[in-house]
């Protein structure tokens, strides 16, 4: 079988998790997230963000987290602002709209939203009450294009949102990758401080399932648990989520795993750059989008699975390569070898 | 810590599952349910129901299964008929209504629906178009009260539904327990034949998470996967569900586990019956509802956790005891001992 | 054609309305409720409730008013408490559930809710977060059974709701009839003081269409207009609603019309009572529910249209007679004549 | 007061309607659209489209018609394709999304959709089941920009939709204007033949309220009335809608009124064209979008109300002028006079 660079959820989970599941398996625990492991996991996350005031809920996946958060926060006539390659826009089968809310799409170069992107949206929605009311800004870090927010950028966006009475929600399906990449200058603490709500993704960083929703804005905490249950996301055996996040947060395993994925991607990136290859976006996380010619794509496809992301011209396309917490050195070296051989 | 008879999801999962998760952990698999284990699990279930025409989807939990199935099947103006202690009625935070559909509640003695219960509902909903249109009959087997449908009862209900253009949907969160109890005369094959759609519950019978939705009515199969995704239920690592159901369906482990739970409950039931104790409902599955006096409840509470289900009079209440795939002989014997000692 | 006592919306509207529509027809007015007539109508209503702090919105019909108010007020996990013959429960095709909210039904004798009816519902919904949260109490005055709330009853209910953090919403499709019946001791001012939100029904009391939603609780006023528009209820020619309520509120025409309807119904009621006829409920408004034998029903049916409301026994049924603002003396006298002749 | 060219719903209704309302006012009629006038109106419309197989429902307004039609037709995971200035996209407070459905926006020059606009959308939505499924094409005729579909264009679009299993829905809020403009070569019959469903707008063409939804595709007719009721759109006094459409359809009054509006707009258009003024779009209906300089806008604003639609450059903007069934010669001539004087 070919090695796959298609995504970061091809393998199972970090072995520590399976070991902990096995060790605790026969203990009787309270259901629905009241188990001791969920409580421990939450304590570890609160320590990491240095805030005991935030509330934390563990759910299964990213689409689930997005639809619960957004439908819980917004009033029926309020809508979401998202940058154009936002996951909620085109990859979740209209999950947000299914809860009744419009998602306004903003085209951006690099997948990141800036106040200057949002101002025209606000200005274009003043015809009260004939238009939806923009109320929540949805961003991802790292973004769908693998890019990251620098501290200054997130601070500016956060300030803008607060000044304009907008909520800031960060989809952190790949937050680990964002916070451990070489150009990052954000911390978990800073993220919690600057957003109203965010989540920490487990599924794409070493867990079997699991995203940890962190609610920092106290106004948004009230009765949140009802929404989790109503959307079918409250697991009877909440221990499954608790144990995973407990293990991931211990000794910063979560961040080590993400950094490993980033490092593997950067090895390939540097090899490509040395050969003069251009990229669709300038990324430092576990996703890279090199633009290569079709012959090379054909050759690489014989040995690896990956997505052809975007046709650039008749002769070349951008491909997407994703590495994971479990991507070993062997496939990376093999990939680089082919690159070196073919791009002399 | 006290042993808990509160529910059947206090422990982790059957060890075979953890072993299989561990053995397959580092394999790269396709995401979103396209992995080989999900496919194997589905093949095993189809074999068990002796139907290759049914379509199967694996999701995380019961509330999720219920809301996806019902919202996928019904048109906006159609509603559900449920017996009064139905899980969707009072234990799922309005999950069904949140998808836009009314749930009509029918009071029943034993938690089971019969044509004679449904006829007045149909007759009372003829004021077109001013009332919702009853379209889906929701039943559970075993029911919330631990009772089961006999073959003849399910056949009669199924025939009635087909004659009246109603869909029949069976919540099988505890289907294993229903199909292995001593008075059962149904089979998986029969269940598939008589229902339009049902699910096979893993969470309450040895899995960490997981319910297998089985769609028998071909009209209801079209495009079903979209609904799974839209409701946030399509796991990136679908292997987690696939491996669990693969293990549970192998050599009928699923049914052995359920039968074990039933047997443990029946031991307690017989001990109580011998002492002349009455029950709220006549059950043969892993839930029993003995009516005992408050002094005995106090004594039992010192050693065991369980729910006081319903006050009967000033002196006594019905309690609910639930056993699981993992309930050992020790707590059962200890419970019986106390009963024997106190009810001489 | 037979005269109809089937409902109070068989005729067009009070002639004053047609005259005003005609006189103002060619004036250019602002759209969407910003016209001068809507503003005047709102001013007149505010005067009547002696409150300038309430906000008023005019919409087309009762189901529309109900679904807008309830979906605007509640959070997704919150639900409505309604007495069993509530219009939203069984006569609106699941309109409330279609906005995502469960309606809990409470059986009552006379269609009126009392704190003692609600207490068990609150007590039965303490399993957070597994159940919906009761948040809004929906009542009608007059009720579906023609009964009315006395001042003391509404005060007690209002106090209870405030103590228990519940909103009180009065469906006033027939509020005029309630406030002008002989046993009434409420005023519009009192209704506004004791409810969080209510509406004043035009459709069943002399308008072509129209209900005036009055929001007394300031917390519920914010951004309400968005909900009106989103549900398709904001008429481009809002003048149609404005002119109607302006005319109805002038010189208390609205109350005169309702009183007229009540008086006509009471004439029939007294004639029946004199002959010893029993009633399903003891009403003083424009709906009466006499229990008469089937032979008499057959005779009356030759001359009048009305609903046979409820079978009482093999020989008799309750019928529903409704009078309107436009029910003349002639049909009433004719009806009474037959009664007198047949029930000697 | 200044004469307003802001919209086509500033005045009341055509006098025939008021007269018919007055003449029929005291008749008792069946409620909820079962009155004889609604039946007559539907018969007249069916005659006009030369089809007895279509089903017709009368509702109050355009947003209401749009949200009912779309939510009635689509399954939860299906979405709408609309051209970018579509009314449902930006002028209805997210009414469509509030029923659970995404609206995909396509930028177009002239507000009209062509197969070539839709093909890339279909191609971009093949990632089953991770994306919404495009299923309904929403168009307006005349469009929001005043442009119209020619017969050939609608035929081509209709054919494309049928080949691609898409429903075609025409918003006809201004269908009268579209079908009577000088370049039109469509007929009502043709519109019914080429669309699955459309509506005929009364509100913007001489009615007080009212849109007539015409369902041509038999598959979409089943149980449609339930949706009308559930969304709060079924008027108790359906006669109000019936009488209006009966009058409008008699002797083609509807089309005469629309043509009058078009003619008045064209007079202004020609006067502007003669003076060399450019237009934002090339329209032949009752909306024109001349691009004029800011000084002239200021002068015109002293005498008329209208919207400044779009800033073109520092010196000039496009304004929107709308005429109606009731726009007399006087304001038109006065407007032209100013133009002639100022643009010498």
CSV table of C-alpha atoms in Angstrom, one decimal, chain B residues 19-333:
chain,number,residue,atom,x,y,z
B,19,UNK,CA,-7.0,-5.3,21.6
B,20,UNK,CA,-8.2,-4.8,18.0
B,21,UNK,CA,-7.7,-1.0,18.3
B,22,UNK,CA,-4.2,-1.6,19.5
B,23,UNK,CA,-3.3,-4.1,16.8
B,24,UNK,CA,-4.5,-2.0,14.0
B,25,UNK,CA,-3.5,1.4,15.4
B,26,UNK,CA,-0.6,2.3,13.1
B,27,UNK,CA,-2.2,1.2,9.9
B,28,UNK,CA,-3.3,4.0,7.6
B,29,UNK,CA,-6.9,3.8,6.7
B,30,UNK,CA,-9.3,5.8,4.7
B,31,UNK,CA,-11.4,8.3,6.7
B,32,UNK,CA,-15.1,8.9,7.1
B,33,UNK,CA,-16.2,5.3,7.3
B,34,UNK,CA,-14.5,4.1,4.2
B,35,UNK,CA,-12.0,2.1,6.2
B,36,UNK,CA,-11.8,-1.7,5.8
B,37,UNK,CA,-13.0,-2.3,9.4
B,38,UNK,CA,-16.2,-0.4,8.9
B,39,UNK,CA,-16.8,-2.3,5.7
B,40,UNK,CA,-16.2,-5.6,7.5
B,41,UNK,CA,-18.5,-4.6,10.3
B,42,UNK,CA,-21.3,-3.8,7.9
B,43,UNK,CA,-20.8,-7.1,6.1
B,44,UNK,CA,-21.1,-9.0,9.4
B,45,UNK,CA,-24.3,-7.1,10.3
B,46,UNK,CA,-25.8,-7.8,6.8
B,47,UNK,CA,-25.1,-11.4,7.2
B,48,UNK,CA,-26.8,-11.4,10.6
B,49,UNK,CA,-29.9,-9.9,9.1
B,50,UNK,CA,-29.6,-12.0,6.0
B,51,UNK,CA,-30.0,-9.0,3.7
B,52,UNK,CA,-27.6,-7.4,1.4
B,53,UNK,CA,-30.1,-4.8,0.4
B,54,UNK,CA,-30.1,-2.9,3.7
B,55,UNK,CA,-27.7,0.0,4.1
B,56,UNK,CA,-25.7,0.5,7.3
B,57,UNK,CA,-24.2,3.6,8.9
B,58,UNK,CA,-22.2,3.7,12.1
B,59,UNK,CA,-22.6,6.7,14.4
B,60,UNK,CA,-21.6,7.6,17.9
B,61,UNK,CA,-24.7,7.5,20.2
B,62,UNK,CA,-28.4,7.0,20.6
B,63,UNK,CA,-29.6,10.6,20.6
B,64,UNK,CA,-27.5,11.2,17.5
B,65,UNK,CA,-28.9,8.2,15.8
B,66,UNK,CA,-32.5,9.2,16.7
B,67,UNK,CA,-32.2,12.8,15.5
B,68,UNK,CA,-30.4,11.9,12.2
B,69,UNK,CA,-32.9,9.1,11.3
B,70,UNK,CA,-36.0,11.1,12.1
B,71,UNK,CA,-34.9,14.4,10.4
B,72,UNK,CA,-33.6,12.4,7.4
B,73,UNK,CA,-36.9,10.6,6.9
B,74,UNK,CA,-39.6,13.1,7.6
B,75,UNK,CA,-40.9,16.0,5.6
B,76,UNK,CA,-41.2,19.3,7.6
B,77,UNK,CA,-44.9,18.9,8.4
B,78,UNK,CA,-44.6,15.2,9.5
B,79,UNK,CA,-44.4,14.0,13.0
B,80,UNK,CA,-43.4,11.1,15.2
B,81,UNK,CA,-45.6,8.9,17.3
B,82,UNK,CA,-43.8,7.6,20.4
B,83,UNK,CA,-44.9,5.7,23.5
B,84,UNK,CA,-44.8,7.9,26.6
B,85,UNK,CA,-41.5,6.7,28.2
B,86,UNK,CA,-39.8,6.9,24.8
B,87,UNK,CA,-36.2,8.1,25.1
B,88,UNK,CA,-36.7,10.9,22.5
B,89,UNK,CA,-39.6,12.3,24.4
B,90,UNK,CA,-38.0,13.3,27.7
B,91,UNK,CA,-34.4,12.3,27.7
B,92,UNK,CA,-32.8,14.0,24.7
B,93,UNK,CA,-33.2,17.8,25.4
B,94,UNK,CA,-35.7,18.2,22.6
B,95,UNK,CA,-33.3,16.9,20.0
B,96,UNK,CA,-36.0,15.8,17.6
B,97,UNK,CA,-38.0,19.1,17.9
B,98,UNK,CA,-34.7,20.9,17.3
B,99,UNK,CA,-34.8,19.4,13.9
B,100,UNK,CA,-38.3,20.7,13.4
B,101,UNK,CA,-40.5,17.8,14.2
B,102,UNK,CA,-43.2,17.3,16.8
B,103,UNK,CA,-43.2,14.1,18.8
B,104,UNK,CA,-46.7,12.9,19.8
B,105,UNK,CA,-46.7,11.1,23.1
B,106,UNK,CA,-48.9,8.1,23.8
B,107,UNK,CA,-49.3,6.9,27.3
B,108,UNK,CA,-48.8,3.1,27.7
B,109,UNK,CA,-48.6,0.7,30.6
B,110,UNK,CA,-45.6,-1.2,29.5
B,111,UNK,CA,-43.7,1.1,27.2
B,112,UNK,CA,-44.9,-0.8,24.1
B,113,UNK,CA,-47.0,0.6,21.2
B,114,UNK,CA,-49.8,-1.3,19.7
B,115,UNK,CA,-52.1,-0.5,16.7
B,116,UNK,CA,-54.9,0.2,19.2
B,117,UNK,CA,-52.7,3.0,20.7
B,118,UNK,CA,-52.0,4.5,17.3
B,119,UNK,CA,-55.5,4.4,15.7
B,120,UNK,CA,-56.9,7.3,17.9
B,121,UNK,CA,-53.9,9.4,17.0
B,122,UNK,CA,-54.5,8.9,13.3
B,123,UNK,CA,-58.2,9.6,13.8
B,124,UNK,CA,-57.4,12.8,15.8
B,125,UNK,CA,-55.2,14.2,13.0
B,126,UNK,CA,-57.5,14.5,10.1
B,127,UNK,CA,-57.9,18.2,10.1
B,128,UNK,CA,-55.7,18.8,7.0
B,129,UNK,CA,-53.6,21.0,6.8
B,130,UNK,CA,-54.0,22.4,10.3
B,131,UNK,CA,-52.4,19.6,12.1
B,132,UNK,CA,-49.1,17.7,11.8
B,133,UNK,CA,-49.2,14.5,9.8
B,134,UNK,CA,-48.3,11.4,11.8
B,135,UNK,CA,-45.7,9.5,9.7
B,136,UNK,CA,-43.2,7.7,11.8
B,137,UNK,CA,-43.8,5.2,14.6
B,138,UNK,CA,-40.9,5.2,17.1
B,139,UNK,CA,-40.5,2.2,19.3
B,140,UNK,CA,-37.6,0.8,21.4
B,141,UNK,CA,-36.7,-2.9,22.0
B,142,UNK,CA,-36.1,-3.5,24.8
B,143,UNK,CA,-38.1,-0.5,25.9
B,144,UNK,CA,-37.3,2.1,28.5
B,145,UNK,CA,-39.2,0.0,31.0
B,146,UNK,CA,-37.2,-3.1,30.1
B,147,UNK,CA,-40.0,-4.9,28.3
B,148,UNK,CA,-39.7,-6.5,24.9
B,149,UNK,CA,-41.8,-7.0,21.7
B,150,UNK,CA,-42.8,-10.5,20.9
B,151,UNK,CA,-42.7,-11.6,17.3
B,152,UNK,CA,-46.4,-11.5,16.9
B,153,UNK,CA,-46.6,-8.0,18.4
B,154,UNK,CA,-44.0,-6.6,16.1
B,155,UNK,CA,-45.6,-8.3,13.1
B,156,UNK,CA,-48.9,-6.8,13.9
B,157,UNK,CA,-47.4,-3.4,14.4
B,158,UNK,CA,-45.4,-3.6,11.2
B,159,UNK,CA,-48.5,-4.7,9.2
B,160,UNK,CA,-50.5,-1.8,10.7
B,161,UNK,CA,-47.8,0.7,9.8
B,162,UNK,CA,-47.5,-0.5,6.2
B,163,UNK,CA,-51.3,-0.4,5.8
B,164,UNK,CA,-51.4,3.1,7.1
B,165,UNK,CA,-48.4,4.5,5.2
B,166,UNK,CA,-46.4,4.9,8.4
B,167,UNK,CA,-42.7,4.3,8.8
B,168,UNK,CA,-41.6,1.9,11.6
B,169,UNK,CA,-38.4,2.9,13.3
B,170,UNK,CA,-36.9,0.8,16.1
B,171,UNK,CA,-34.5,2.3,18.6
B,172,UNK,CA,-32.2,-0.6,19.4
B,173,UNK,CA,-30.0,1.0,22.0
B,174,UNK,CA,-30.6,-2.2,23.9
B,175,UNK,CA,-31.6,-4.5,21.0
B,176,UNK,CA,-29.1,-7.1,22.1
B,177,UNK,CA,-30.8,-7.4,25.5
B,178,UNK,CA,-34.2,-7.6,23.8
B,179,UNK,CA,-33.1,-10.3,21.4
B,180,UNK,CA,-31.5,-12.5,24.0
B,181,UNK,CA,-33.9,-12.4,26.9
B,182,UNK,CA,-35.7,-15.6,27.9
B,183,UNK,CA,-39.1,-14.8,26.4
B,184,UNK,CA,-37.8,-13.3,23.1
B,185,UNK,CA,-38.9,-15.0,19.9
B,186,UNK,CA,-37.6,-12.3,17.5
B,187,UNK,CA,-34.4,-12.5,15.4
B,188,UNK,CA,-32.2,-9.8,13.9
B,189,UNK,CA,-33.5,-11.0,10.5
B,190,UNK,CA,-37.1,-10.6,11.6
B,191,UNK,CA,-36.4,-7.1,13.0
B,192,UNK,CA,-34.9,-6.1,9.7
B,193,UNK,CA,-37.8,-7.5,7.8
B,194,UNK,CA,-40.5,-5.8,9.9
B,195,UNK,CA,-39.0,-2.3,10.4
B,196,UNK,CA,-38.1,0.3,7.9
B,197,UNK,CA,-35.1,1.3,9.8
B,198,UNK,CA,-33.6,0.4,13.2
B,199,UNK,CA,-30.3,0.6,15.0
B,200,UNK,CA,-28.2,-1.8,16.9
B,201,UNK,CA,-26.8,-0.2,20.0
B,202,UNK,CA,-23.2,-0.6,20.9
B,203,UNK,CA,-22.7,2.0,23.7
B,204,UNK,CA,-24.9,0.1,26.2
B,205,UNK,CA,-23.6,-3.3,25.2
B,206,UNK,CA,-19.8,-3.4,25.4
B,207,UNK,CA,-18.6,-0.7,23.0
B,208,UNK,CA,-17.0,2.6,23.9
B,209,UNK,CA,-19.4,4.4,21.5
B,210,UNK,CA,-21.4,3.3,18.6
B,211,UNK,CA,-24.8,2.6,17.1
B,212,UNK,CA,-25.3,0.9,13.8
B,213,UNK,CA,-28.2,2.3,11.8
B,214,UNK,CA,-29.7,-0.3,9.5
B,215,UNK,CA,-31.9,1.1,6.7
B,216,UNK,CA,-34.1,-1.6,5.3
B,217,UNK,CA,-36.6,0.4,3.3
B,218,UNK,CA,-34.9,1.3,0.0
B,219,UNK,CA,-36.8,4.6,-0.3
B,220,UNK,CA,-35.1,5.8,2.8
B,221,UNK,CA,-31.6,4.9,1.7
B,222,UNK,CA,-31.1,7.6,-0.9
B,223,UNK,CA,-28.5,10.2,0.1
B,224,UNK,CA,-28.6,9.2,3.7
B,225,UNK,CA,-24.9,9.9,4.2
B,226,UNK,CA,-25.4,13.6,3.7
B,227,UNK,CA,-27.5,13.7,6.9
B,228,UNK,CA,-24.8,11.9,8.9
B,229,UNK,CA,-22.3,14.5,7.9
B,230,UNK,CA,-24.6,17.5,8.3
B,231,UNK,CA,-25.4,16.6,11.8
B,232,UNK,CA,-21.7,16.3,12.8
B,233,UNK,CA,-21.8,12.6,13.1
B,234,UNK,CA,-19.4,11.5,10.4
B,235,UNK,CA,-16.2,10.6,12.3
B,236,UNK,CA,-12.9,11.3,10.5
B,237,UNK,CA,-11.5,8.2,12.1
B,238,UNK,CA,-14.5,6.0,11.2
B,239,UNK,CA,-12.3,3.0,12.0
B,240,UNK,CA,-13.1,3.6,15.7
B,241,UNK,CA,-16.7,2.6,15.0
B,242,UNK,CA,-15.8,0.0,12.4
B,243,UNK,CA,-13.4,-1.9,14.7
B,244,UNK,CA,-15.8,-2.0,17.5
B,245,UNK,CA,-18.7,-3.4,15.5
B,246,UNK,CA,-16.4,-5.8,13.8
B,247,UNK,CA,-15.4,-7.2,17.1
B,248,UNK,CA,-18.9,-7.2,18.6
B,249,UNK,CA,-20.4,-9.0,15.6
B,250,UNK,CA,-17.6,-11.6,15.4
B,251,UNK,CA,-18.9,-15.0,16.8
B,252,UNK,CA,-22.0,-13.2,18.2
B,253,UNK,CA,-20.0,-11.6,21.0
B,254,UNK,CA,-22.6,-8.8,20.9
B,255,UNK,CA,-25.4,-11.2,21.8
B,256,UNK,CA,-23.4,-13.1,24.4
B,257,UNK,CA,-22.6,-9.8,26.2
B,258,UNK,CA,-26.3,-8.8,26.2
B,259,UNK,CA,-27.4,-12.2,27.4
B,260,UNK,CA,-24.9,-12.0,30.3
B,261,UNK,CA,-26.4,-8.7,31.4
B,262,UNK,CA,-29.9,-10.2,31.2
B,263,UNK,CA,-28.9,-13.3,33.2
B,264,UNK,CA,-27.3,-11.1,36.0
B,265,UNK,CA,-30.5,-9.0,36.2
B,266,UNK,CA,-32.7,-12.1,36.3
B,267,UNK,CA,-30.7,-13.5,39.2
B,268,UNK,CA,-31.6,-10.5,41.3
B,269,UNK,CA,-35.2,-10.5,40.0
B,270,UNK,CA,-35.7,-14.1,41.0
B,271,UNK,CA,-34.3,-13.5,44.4
B,272,UNK,CA,-36.7,-10.6,44.9
B,273,UNK,CA,-39.6,-12.5,43.5
B,274,UNK,CA,-39.0,-15.3,45.9
B,275,UNK,CA,-39.3,-12.8,48.7
B,276,UNK,CA,-42.6,-11.7,47.3
B,277,UNK,CA,-41.4,-8.4,45.9
B,278,UNK,CA,-43.6,-6.7,43.3
B,279,UNK,CA,-42.2,-5.0,40.1
B,280,UNK,CA,-43.3,-1.9,38.2
B,281,UNK,CA,-43.1,-3.8,34.9
B,282,UNK,CA,-42.6,-7.5,34.1
B,283,UNK,CA,-39.1,-7.5,32.5
B,284,UNK,CA,-36.7,-10.2,31.3
B,285,UNK,CA,-33.9,-7.9,30.2
B,286,UNK,CA,-31.1,-6.1,32.0
B,287,UNK,CA,-33.4,-3.6,33.7
B,288,UNK,CA,-35.6,-4.4,36.6
B,289,UNK,CA,-37.9,-2.2,38.6
B,290,UNK,CA,-38.6,-3.8,42.0
B,291,UNK,CA,-40.9,-2.0,44.4
B,292,UNK,CA,-39.4,-2.0,47.9
B,293,UNK,CA,-39.8,-0.2,51.1
B,294,UNK,CA,-37.8,2.9,52.0
B,295,UNK,CA,-35.9,1.3,54.8
B,296,UNK,CA,-34.6,-1.4,52.4
B,297,UNK,CA,-33.7,1.3,49.9
B,298,UNK,CA,-31.7,3.0,52.5
B,299,UNK,CA,-29.8,-0.1,53.4
B,300,UNK,CA,-29.1,-1.0,49.8
B,301,UNK,CA,-28.0,2.5,49.1
B,302,UNK,CA,-25.2,2.0,51.6
B,303,UNK,CA,-23.7,-0.6,49.3
B,304,UNK,CA,-24.9,0.1,45.8
B,305,UNK,CA,-25.7,3.0,43.5
B,306,UNK,CA,-29.0,2.9,41.7
B,307,UNK,CA,-31.9,5.2,40.7
B,308,UNK,CA,-35.0,5.5,42.8
B,309,UNK,CA,-37.3,5.5,39.8
B,310,UNK,CA,-40.8,6.3,41.1
B,311,UNK,CA,-42.4,6.9,44.4
B,312,UNK,CA,-45.2,4.3,44.9
B,313,UNK,CA,-46.6,5.4,48.3
B,314,UNK,CA,-45.3,7.0,51.5
B,315,UNK,CA,-43.5,3.8,52.5
B,316,UNK,CA,-42.1,2.4,49.2
B,317,UNK,CA,-40.7,3.2,45.8
B,318,UNK,CA,-39.7,1.4,42.6
B,319,UNK,CA,-36.0,1.4,42.1
B,320,UNK,CA,-34.2,0.8,38.8
B,321,UNK,CA,-31.4,-1.8,38.7
B,322,UNK,CA,-29.4,-2.1,35.5
B,323,UNK,CA,-26.8,-4.8,34.8
B,324,UNK,CA,-24.3,-4.7,32.0
B,325,UNK,CA,-22.1,-6.9,29.8
B,326,UNK,CA,-19.5,-6.5,32.6
B,327,UNK,CA,-21.5,-7.0,35.7
B,328,UNK,CA,-19.7,-9.7,37.6
B,329,UNK,CA,-21.1,-12.3,39.9
B,330,UNK,CA,-19.7,-10.7,43.0
B,331,UNK,CA,-21.9,-7.6,43.2
B,332,UNK,CA,-25.0,-9.6,42.2
B,333,UNK,CA,-24.4,-12.1,44.9
